[in-house]
Amino acid sequence: MQFQCDTTSRTPIYRQLIEQVRSAVARGRLQPGERLPSVRQLSRELVVNPNTIARAYTELEREGTLITQPGRGVFVAEPRNDLTKRGRQRQLEERLEKLVVEAFHLGFTAEELLALINKRIEQFAFASPTKSEANS
Amino acid sequence: MTDVIRTHGLTKYYGAKRVVDSLNLRVERGQVYGFLGRNGAGKSTTIKMLMGMVQPDCGSIELLGEDVATMNPATRARIAYIAEGHPLYNWMTIDEAVRFTRAFYPLWNGTLVEQILDHFELSRKQKLRRLSNGQRAQVSLALAVAPEPELLVLDDPTLGLDTVVRRDFLESLIQIIHREGRTIFFSSHMLGDVERVADRIGIMVDGVLRVDCPTDHFRESVKKLVLEFTGPVPEGFSCQGLVNCWTVGSRLELVLVGYDDQQRAAVEALEPRNIEVVDLNLEEAFIEYTRGRRRSLPLFAEEPRDDQSASDQGAA
């Protein structure tokens, strides 16, 4: 996967990297078990201080998206959930609330909003319904 | 001893003007420190004092734990310096410059010089006076890193370089950073470059070090607030950490440092119709910060570091 960094952006570089990794995992472009470039490699490639890369990796590791295997490298972690299904749902509903409020004030109808969501969902690597039942 | 650069009350006058004012600077081993400020803020004078080329009027400097005023040549050989504009002896060829410089250092990594010259496709036979600005920068970088310096000081190294050469130069700098324990102290006006390579930044304003903190910490601390009002825009707003404020039509725009609940309360007390908090990139944050009302510029250098630095700064 190709990473990018943009110093004119108002998002700090380490944050940009975190968002790129999270998005790539969600879209299935990075698979669990897949190996990421080392801190040194990516630092050289992006021409960015290695500490900035390390900061992004550490953050992603802390939230469980990546896992470091000492001596082997950095990998995409298997999906795991520390929160209960209810906790996760509450988090999601909070975000959803904001989205719906925003859509309302921008003048969208409920049908339009749903259509947009459905269209966007196609780009992501969601688990199939049966599998997701089994996982939870 | 983890401090590679340490100054105590460093002060310099040019005539009656205090160009560097009681500077207490600390740079730790392994850090990449971006030294920023507008033209005439005292950056180059500070760097020249660090290098022993300008005599301070007051205060002292330690590099690698040794006083600069009485530094012995062996310690000096562990420090490299690239001056502004990459001055070189123009009548020499690259090869002559390499052999000349080499004579001053006990340690010399000839392979590294080869690699850098090769990488930039520079021939040893070329005369220095025939080189472009970019090539001069590449040669001086090769000469500076060959002695495997523990501390590399660069005064605006990418000044006058085109975008491509600048990126090449940064790449080389990143390679140097990868060598463990190297400390780099550089001044620059290219904030995008600084954001890429610097762990920590210092900002000089009128000879005074006003900011000294991790790069991200600075940009996250400076916020722009846009307040919208239905009625007349209130005048004379003031609160702690206010750097700048101006009125645009029915809006009041504020630049604040260290935005917190206290400031939020002060802003909300104006009862605006809407408050928008805008994040800034490093360049925007730098511009807003340094063009502010100079006297009321807040200091926010301090956030805890590993050791006794906080108490130390308090005493200073």
Short mmCIF file of C-alpha atoms in Angstrom, two decimals:
data_model
loop_
_atom_site.label_atom_id
_atom_site.label_comp_id
_atom_site.label_asym_id
_atom_site.label_seq_id
_atom_site.Cartn_x
_atom_site.Cartn_y
_atom_site.Cartn_z
CA MET A 1 0.00 0.00 0.00
CA GLN A 2 1.15 3.49 -0.85
CA PHE A 3 1.24 6.01 1.99
CA GLN A 4 1.12 9.74 1.50
CA CYS A 5 1.82 12.76 3.58
CA ASP A 6 0.84 16.33 2.96
CA THR A 7 2.45 19.12 4.96
CA THR A 8 -0.03 21.73 3.77
CA SER A 9 -2.85 19.77 5.38
CA ARG A 10 -4.18 20.90 8.74
CA THR A 11 -3.96 17.31 9.93
CA PRO A 12 -0.61 16.44 11.56
CA ILE A 13 1.51 13.92 9.63
CA TYR A 14 1.19 11.15 12.23
CA ARG A 15 -2.60 11.58 12.19
CA GLN A 16 -2.65 11.39 8.38
CA LEU A 17 -0.84 8.05 8.56
CA ILE A 18 -3.20 6.70 11.21
CA GLU A 19 -6.21 7.62 9.09
CA GLN A 20 -4.69 6.03 5.97
CA VAL A 21 -4.00 2.74 7.75
CA ARG A 22 -7.44 2.62 9.37
CA SER A 23 -9.13 3.37 6.08
CA ALA A 24 -7.07 0.78 4.17
CA VAL A 25 -7.94 -1.89 6.75
CA ALA A 26 -11.63 -1.02 6.61
CA ARG A 27 -11.63 -1.15 2.81
CA GLY A 28 -9.82 -4.48 2.80
CA ARG A 29 -6.76 -3.07 1.04
CA LEU A 30 -4.74 -4.16 4.04
CA GLN A 31 -5.57 -7.65 5.27
CA PRO A 32 -5.07 -9.05 8.78
CA GLY A 33 -1.60 -10.54 9.02
CA GLU A 34 -0.27 -8.33 6.25
CA ARG A 35 3.05 -6.74 6.95
CA LEU A 36 3.61 -2.98 6.95
CA PRO A 37 6.85 -1.25 5.99
CA SER A 38 9.22 -0.77 8.91
CA VAL A 39 9.51 2.62 10.58
CA ARG A 40 12.85 3.20 8.87
CA GLN A 41 11.59 2.18 5.44
CA LEU A 42 8.52 4.38 5.62
CA SER A 43 10.52 7.26 7.05
CA ARG A 44 12.86 7.13 4.09
CA GLU A 45 10.05 6.71 1.59
CA LEU A 46 7.95 9.61 2.85
CA VAL A 47 10.94 11.76 3.88
CA VAL A 48 9.57 12.11 7.37
CA ASN A 49 11.27 11.89 10.74
CA PRO A 50 11.20 8.24 11.95
CA ASN A 51 9.75 9.35 15.30
CA THR A 52 6.65 10.62 13.52
CA ILE A 53 6.12 7.22 11.87
CA ALA A 54 6.78 5.47 15.15
CA ARG A 55 4.19 7.66 16.84
CA ALA A 56 1.54 6.67 14.29
CA TYR A 57 2.41 2.97 14.62
CA THR A 58 2.33 3.13 18.40
CA GLU A 59 -1.08 4.75 18.35
CA LEU A 60 -2.42 2.14 15.90
CA GLU A 61 -1.02 -0.59 18.07
CA ARG A 62 -2.58 0.86 21.18
CA GLU A 63 -6.02 0.83 19.54
CA GLY A 64 -5.45 -2.74 18.29
CA THR A 65 -5.25 -2.10 14.53
CA LEU A 66 -1.58 -3.11 14.26
CA ILE A 67 0.59 -5.52 16.15
CA THR A 68 4.37 -5.59 16.45
CA GLN A 69 6.09 -8.94 16.47
CA PRO A 70 9.54 -8.33 17.89
CA GLY A 71 12.22 -9.11 15.33
CA ARG A 72 9.68 -9.76 12.57
CA GLY A 73 7.98 -6.46 11.92
CA VAL A 74 4.68 -4.65 12.12
CA PHE A 75 1.51 -6.42 10.99
CA VAL A 76 -2.19 -5.74 10.61
CA ALA A 77 -3.84 -7.30 13.66
CA GLU A 78 -6.69 -9.78 13.60
CA PRO A 79 -9.91 -7.90 14.39
CA ARG A 80 -10.62 -8.03 18.08
CA ASN A 81 -13.00 -6.11 20.22
CA ASP A 82 -12.34 -5.14 23.78
CA LEU A 83 -15.66 -3.40 24.12
CA THR A 84 -18.94 -5.25 24.48
CA LYS A 85 -21.29 -5.19 21.54
CA ARG A 86 -23.40 -2.69 23.48
CA GLY A 87 -20.49 -0.39 24.11
CA ARG A 88 -19.53 -0.43 20.46
CA GLN A 89 -23.08 0.23 19.42
CA ARG A 90 -23.31 3.22 21.72
CA GLN A 91 -20.15 4.70 20.19
CA LEU A 92 -21.48 4.19 16.71
CA GLU A 93 -24.86 5.69 17.55
CA GLU A 94 -23.18 8.85 18.86
CA ARG A 95 -21.40 9.32 15.54
CA LEU A 96 -24.56 8.46 13.64
CA GLU A 97 -26.50 11.10 15.54
CA LYS A 98 -24.09 13.79 14.35
CA LEU A 99 -24.22 12.56 10.78
CA VAL A 100 -28.02 12.53 10.69
CA VAL A 101 -28.27 16.02 12.21
CA GLU A 102 -25.77 17.32 9.65
CA ALA A 103 -27.63 15.65 6.75
CA PHE A 104 -30.93 17.14 7.93
CA HIS A 105 -29.52 20.67 8.04
CA LEU A 106 -27.90 20.26 4.65
CA GLY A 107 -31.37 19.58 3.33
CA PHE A 108 -31.17 15.88 2.47
CA THR A 109 -34.13 13.55 2.67
CA ALA A 110 -33.93 10.29 4.62
CA GLU A 111 -33.99 8.31 1.35
CA GLU A 112 -31.09 10.30 -0.08
CA LEU A 113 -29.05 9.79 3.08
CA LEU A 114 -29.68 6.03 3.04
CA ALA A 115 -28.79 5.82 -0.64
CA LEU A 116 -25.51 7.63 -0.01
CA ILE A 117 -24.66 5.35 2.90
CA ASN A 118 -25.42 2.23 0.87
CA LYS A 119 -23.30 3.43 -2.00
CA ARG A 120 -20.38 4.19 0.29
CA ILE A 121 -20.63 0.85 2.08
CA GLU A 122 -19.86 -0.98 -1.17
CA GLN A 123 -16.27 0.26 -1.00
CA PHE A 124 -15.61 -1.39 2.34
CA ALA A 125 -14.74 -4.89 3.39
CA PHE A 126 -17.59 -5.55 5.79
CA ALA A 127 -18.02 -9.09 7.04
CA SER A 128 -21.02 -10.97 5.65
CA PRO A 129 -24.07 -11.05 7.98
CA THR A 130 -23.71 -14.68 9.07
CA LYS A 131 -20.04 -14.31 9.89
CA SER A 132 -20.62 -11.13 11.84
CA GLU A 133 -23.28 -12.95 13.91
CA ALA A 134 -20.82 -15.70 14.67
CA ASN A 135 -18.13 -13.23 15.71
CA SER A 136 -20.30 -11.31 18.16
CA MET B 1 24.84 13.90 30.00
CA THR B 2 22.15 13.88 27.36
CA ASP B 3 22.23 17.55 26.41
CA VAL B 4 24.20 18.13 23.24
CA ILE B 5 23.53 21.86 23.15
CA ARG B 6 23.05 23.91 26.26
CA THR B 7 23.19 27.68 26.60
CA HIS B 8 22.84 29.75 29.73
CA GLY B 9 21.63 33.35 29.54
CA LEU B 10 23.20 33.77 26.12
CA THR B 11 23.03 37.45 25.11
CA LYS B 12 24.40 39.48 22.23
CA TYR B 13 24.16 43.19 21.46
CA TYR B 14 24.76 44.78 18.09
CA GLY B 15 25.10 48.42 19.09
CA ALA B 16 22.21 49.16 21.43
CA LYS B 17 20.05 46.40 19.97
CA ARG B 18 19.83 43.17 21.92
CA VAL B 19 19.72 40.65 19.06
CA VAL B 20 19.82 37.60 21.32
CA ASP B 21 18.30 37.98 24.75
CA SER B 22 19.09 35.65 27.69
CA LEU B 23 18.74 32.52 25.64
CA ASN B 24 18.49 29.25 27.53
CA LEU B 25 18.51 26.56 24.91
CA ARG B 26 18.64 22.82 25.45
CA VAL B 27 18.85 20.22 22.74
CA GLU B 28 19.01 16.57 23.74
CA ARG B 29 21.05 13.86 22.09
CA GLY B 30 19.29 12.34 19.09
CA GLN B 31 16.91 15.25 18.67
CA VAL B 32 16.21 16.99 15.39
CA TYR B 33 15.62 20.58 16.40
CA GLY B 34 14.11 23.16 14.04
CA PHE B 35 15.18 26.66 14.98
CA LEU B 36 12.64 29.12 13.61
CA GLY B 37 11.95 32.81 13.52
CA ARG B 38 11.45 35.63 11.09
CA ASN B 39 14.39 37.40 9.46
CA GLY B 40 16.34 39.33 12.07
CA ALA B 41 14.93 37.33 14.99
CA GLY B 42 18.43 36.28 16.10
CA LYS B 43 18.73 32.80 14.61
CA SER B 44 21.94 33.24 12.64
CA THR B 45 23.61 35.18 15.44
CA THR B 46 22.74 32.38 17.83
CA ILE B 47 24.14 29.77 15.47
CA LYS B 48 27.33 31.78 14.99
CA MET B 49 27.74 32.00 18.75
CA LEU B 50 27.21 28.24 19.06
CA MET B 51 29.98 27.75 16.52
CA GLY B 52 32.31 30.14 18.34
CA MET B 53 32.35 32.58 15.44
CA VAL B 54 30.66 35.40 17.32
CA GLN B 55 31.59 36.25 20.88
CA PRO B 56 28.60 36.47 23.24
CA ASP B 57 28.32 39.57 25.44
CA CYS B 58 26.85 37.51 28.22
CA GLY B 59 26.18 33.90 29.07
CA SER B 60 27.82 30.63 28.12
CA ILE B 61 27.45 27.72 25.72
CA GLU B 62 28.20 24.04 26.16
CA LEU B 63 28.32 21.72 23.19
CA LEU B 64 28.76 17.99 23.86
CA GLY B 65 29.28 18.96 27.48
CA GLU B 66 32.19 21.30 26.84
CA ASP B 67 32.36 25.09 27.03
CA VAL B 68 32.62 26.51 23.52
CA ALA B 69 35.00 29.28 24.64
CA THR B 70 37.64 26.75 25.70
CA MET B 71 36.70 23.77 23.55
CA ASN B 72 39.52 21.44 22.58
CA PRO B 73 39.96 20.49 18.92
CA ALA B 74 39.06 16.82 19.50
CA THR B 75 35.57 17.83 20.66
CA ARG B 76 35.29 20.38 17.89
CA ALA B 77 35.95 17.58 15.38
CA ARG B 78 32.75 15.83 16.56
CA ILE B 79 30.68 18.83 15.46
CA ALA B 80 29.84 19.75 11.88
CA TYR B 81 28.52 23.06 10.67
CA ILE B 82 26.97 24.05 7.37
CA ALA B 83 26.89 27.82 7.05
CA GLU B 84 24.19 29.78 5.26
CA GLY B 85 24.65 29.80 1.47
CA HIS B 86 27.10 26.87 1.55
CA PRO B 87 30.36 28.84 1.31
CA LEU B 88 33.18 26.79 -0.24
CA TYR B 89 36.61 27.63 -1.60
CA ASN B 90 35.56 28.29 -5.16
CA TRP B 91 38.95 27.78 -6.78
CA MET B 92 39.12 24.16 -5.58
CA THR B 93 37.77 21.11 -7.32
CA ILE B 94 35.47 18.79 -5.38
CA ASP B 95 38.38 16.40 -4.93
CA GLU B 96 40.62 19.16 -3.55
CA ALA B 97 37.88 20.29 -1.17
CA VAL B 98 37.46 16.71 0.09
CA ARG B 99 41.20 16.25 0.68
CA PHE B 100 41.52 19.71 2.26
CA THR B 101 38.63 19.19 4.68
CA ARG B 102 39.73 15.68 5.55
CA ALA B 103 43.00 16.96 7.00
CA PHE B 104 41.13 18.62 9.87
CA TYR B 105 39.47 15.46 11.18
CA PRO B 106 40.80 12.35 12.88
CA LEU B 107 37.76 10.38 11.73
CA TRP B 108 36.72 10.41 8.07
CA ASN B 109 34.16 8.22 6.37
CA GLY B 110 35.42 8.17 2.78
CA THR B 111 32.80 5.66 1.67
CA LEU B 112 30.04 7.97 2.82
CA VAL B 113 31.52 10.85 0.80
CA GLU B 114 31.70 8.57 -2.26
CA GLN B 115 28.09 7.50 -1.75
CA ILE B 116 26.81 11.06 -1.48
CA LEU B 117 28.83 12.32 -4.48
CA ASP B 118 27.68 9.28 -6.45
CA HIS B 119 24.09 9.69 -5.42
CA PHE B 120 24.07 13.28 -6.64
CA GLU B 121 26.13 12.39 -9.73
CA LEU B 122 28.95 14.76 -8.86
CA SER B 123 32.38 14.21 -10.36
CA ARG B 124 35.42 14.83 -8.21
CA LYS B 125 37.04 16.82 -11.01
CA GLN B 126 34.36 19.51 -11.09
CA LYS B 127 35.37 23.01 -10.00
CA LEU B 128 33.32 24.30 -7.09
CA ARG B 129 32.76 27.65 -8.77
CA ARG B 130 30.99 25.92 -11.66
CA LEU B 131 28.46 24.18 -9.42
CA SER B 132 24.81 25.15 -9.08
CA ASN B 133 23.41 26.17 -5.70
CA GLY B 134 21.92 22.72 -5.31
CA GLN B 135 25.21 20.99 -6.06
CA ARG B 136 27.05 23.26 -3.61
CA ALA B 137 24.57 22.23 -0.94
CA GLN B 138 25.22 18.58 -1.76
CA VAL B 139 28.98 18.98 -1.59
CA SER B 140 28.86 20.82 1.71
CA LEU B 141 26.57 18.13 3.11
CA ALA B 142 29.04 15.44 2.03
CA LEU B 143 31.93 17.35 3.64
CA ALA B 144 29.94 17.97 6.82
CA VAL B 145 28.86 14.38 7.45
CA ALA B 146 32.12 12.66 6.45
CA PRO B 147 33.71 13.10 9.91
CA GLU B 148 30.70 11.23 11.41
CA PRO B 149 29.74 14.22 13.55
CA GLU B 150 27.64 13.72 16.67
CA LEU B 151 26.16 17.16 16.22
CA LEU B 152 25.25 18.70 12.89
CA VAL B 153 24.38 22.40 12.82
CA LEU B 154 22.84 23.82 9.65
CA ASP B 155 22.02 27.45 9.04
CA ASP B 156 19.10 27.59 6.61
CA PRO B 157 20.47 24.72 4.49
CA THR B 158 17.71 24.68 1.87
CA LEU B 159 17.74 28.42 1.20
CA GLY B 160 17.72 29.09 -2.54
CA LEU B 161 17.33 25.43 -3.56
CA ASP B 162 14.66 24.36 -6.00
CA THR B 163 11.91 21.98 -4.91
CA VAL B 164 13.54 18.83 -6.25
CA VAL B 165 16.98 19.54 -4.81
CA ARG B 166 15.37 20.47 -1.53
CA ARG B 167 13.61 17.11 -1.40
CA ASP B 168 16.91 15.34 -2.17
CA PHE B 169 18.60 17.30 0.57
CA LEU B 170 15.86 16.36 3.04
CA GLU B 171 16.19 12.71 2.05
CA SER B 172 19.88 12.84 2.86
CA LEU B 173 19.05 14.50 6.15
CA ILE B 174 16.61 11.70 6.96
CA GLN B 175 19.36 9.16 6.20
CA ILE B 176 21.58 10.96 8.68
CA ILE B 177 18.82 10.94 11.27
CA HIS B 178 18.65 7.16 10.88
CA ARG B 179 22.20 6.88 12.18
CA GLU B 180 21.67 6.45 15.89
CA GLY B 181 22.43 9.22 18.30
CA ARG B 182 22.92 11.99 15.75
CA THR B 183 21.71 15.39 16.83
CA ILE B 184 20.66 17.91 14.22
CA PHE B 185 20.08 21.59 14.89
CA PHE B 186 18.91 23.59 11.89
CA SER B 187 17.30 26.89 11.09
CA SER B 188 14.80 27.16 8.27
CA HIS B 189 11.95 29.13 6.80
CA MET B 190 10.45 26.14 4.99
CA LEU B 191 7.84 25.09 7.49
CA GLY B 192 6.75 22.06 5.46
CA ASP B 193 10.31 20.73 5.62
CA VAL B 194 10.48 21.47 9.33
CA GLU B 195 7.27 19.54 9.92
CA ARG B 196 8.72 16.54 8.10
CA VAL B 197 12.04 16.32 9.89
CA ALA B 198 11.94 18.18 13.22
CA ASP B 199 11.01 16.48 16.50
CA ARG B 200 11.08 19.74 18.32
CA ILE B 201 10.99 23.40 17.39
CA GLY B 202 12.12 26.65 18.95
CA ILE B 203 10.78 29.99 17.77
CA MET B 204 12.75 33.19 18.28
CA VAL B 205 10.86 36.48 18.33
CA ASP B 206 12.99 39.63 18.61
CA GLY B 207 15.92 37.77 20.11
CA VAL B 208 13.83 35.91 22.68
CA LEU B 209 13.05 32.20 22.54
CA ARG B 210 9.25 32.23 22.78
CA VAL B 211 8.44 28.66 21.89
CA ASP B 212 10.35 25.49 22.69
CA CYS B 213 8.30 22.31 22.40
CA PRO B 214 7.59 19.23 20.23
CA THR B 215 6.56 20.22 16.70
CA ASP B 216 3.07 18.73 16.91
CA HIS B 217 2.53 20.26 20.33
CA PHE B 218 3.04 23.72 18.87
CA ARG B 219 0.68 23.34 15.97
CA GLU B 220 -1.97 21.78 18.16
CA SER B 221 -1.67 24.62 20.66
CA VAL B 222 -2.29 27.44 18.22
CA LYS B 223 -5.94 27.72 17.22
CA LYS B 224 -7.91 30.19 15.23
CA LEU B 225 -11.44 30.94 16.42
CA VAL B 226 -14.07 32.50 14.24
CA LEU B 227 -16.95 34.01 16.20
CA GLU B 228 -20.10 35.17 14.47
CA PHE B 229 -22.37 37.79 15.93
CA THR B 230 -25.91 38.83 15.15
CA GLY B 231 -25.50 42.25 16.74
CA PRO B 232 -22.42 44.48 16.83
CA VAL B 233 -19.07 42.74 17.22
CA PRO B 234 -17.71 43.37 20.73
CA GLU B 235 -14.49 45.36 20.95
CA GLY B 236 -11.45 45.14 23.17
CA PHE B 237 -11.64 41.41 23.84
CA SER B 238 -8.77 40.08 25.85
CA CYS B 239 -7.92 36.80 27.53
CA GLN B 240 -4.89 34.78 28.46
CA GLY B 241 -3.04 33.37 25.46
CA LEU B 242 -4.56 35.78 22.95
CA VAL B 243 -2.04 36.37 20.17
CA ASN B 244 -4.09 38.27 17.68
CA CYS B 245 -7.65 39.41 17.05
CA TRP B 246 -9.40 41.30 14.31
CA THR B 247 -12.91 42.04 13.08
CA VAL B 248 -14.15 41.00 9.66
CA GLY B 249 -17.71 42.25 9.07
CA SER B 250 -19.94 40.51 11.61
CA ARG B 251 -17.17 38.13 12.63
CA LEU B 252 -14.47 38.33 15.23
CA GLU B 253 -11.39 36.23 14.47
CA LEU B 254 -9.04 35.30 17.28
CA VAL B 255 -5.74 33.47 17.39
CA LEU B 256 -5.17 31.76 20.71
CA VAL B 257 -2.32 29.77 22.17
CA GLY B 258 -3.01 26.82 24.43
CA TYR B 259 -6.80 26.85 23.86
CA ASP B 260 -8.47 25.51 26.99
CA ASP B 261 -11.70 25.61 28.99
CA GLN B 262 -10.84 28.95 30.56
CA GLN B 263 -10.41 30.57 27.17
CA ARG B 264 -13.51 28.86 25.89
CA ALA B 265 -15.50 30.34 28.79
CA ALA B 266 -14.10 33.82 28.07
CA VAL B 267 -15.06 33.50 24.42
CA GLU B 268 -18.53 32.14 25.19
CA ALA B 269 -19.12 35.06 27.56
CA LEU B 270 -19.18 37.30 24.45
CA GLU B 271 -22.33 35.37 23.46
CA PRO B 272 -21.53 34.88 19.79
CA ARG B 273 -24.09 33.20 17.55
CA ASN B 274 -21.55 30.62 16.49
CA ILE B 275 -18.00 29.60 17.41
CA GLU B 276 -15.81 27.78 14.94
CA VAL B 277 -12.44 26.41 16.08
CA VAL B 278 -10.01 26.10 13.16
CA ASP B 279 -6.93 23.87 13.27
CA LEU B 280 -3.86 25.28 11.57
CA ASN B 281 -0.98 23.64 9.77
CA LEU B 282 2.55 24.38 10.96
CA GLU B 283 3.10 27.22 8.53
CA GLU B 284 -0.21 28.90 9.36
CA ALA B 285 0.40 28.44 13.07
CA PHE B 286 3.87 29.96 12.73
CA ILE B 287 2.59 32.96 10.76
CA GLU B 288 -0.26 33.66 13.15
CA TYR B 289 2.03 33.27 16.11
CA THR B 290 4.92 35.42 14.96
CA ARG B 291 2.95 38.29 13.50
CA GLY B 292 0.94 38.73 16.68
CA ARG B 293 1.05 41.65 19.06
CA ARG B 294 4.60 41.24 20.15
CA ARG B 295 4.48 42.35 23.74
CA SER B 296 1.68 40.10 24.78
CA LEU B 297 3.08 36.97 23.18
CA PRO B 298 2.59 34.18 25.63
CA LEU B 299 5.35 31.79 26.55
CA PHE B 300 4.42 28.17 26.50
CA ALA B 301 7.71 26.47 26.29
CA GLU B 302 7.07 24.14 29.16
CA GLU B 303 5.71 20.71 29.11
CA PRO B 304 7.39 18.08 31.21
CA ARG B 305 10.52 16.45 29.86
CA ASP B 306 12.16 13.32 31.17
CA ASP B 307 14.44 14.86 33.73
CA GLN B 308 14.86 17.90 35.92
CA SER B 309 14.40 20.35 33.08
CA ALA B 310 11.20 21.91 34.44
CA SER B 311 12.73 23.05 37.70
CA ASP B 312 15.80 24.10 35.79
CA GLN B 313 13.83 26.36 33.49
CA GLY B 314 11.89 27.73 36.42
CA ALA B 315 15.12 28.92 37.97
CA ALA B 316 16.30 30.48 34.73
#
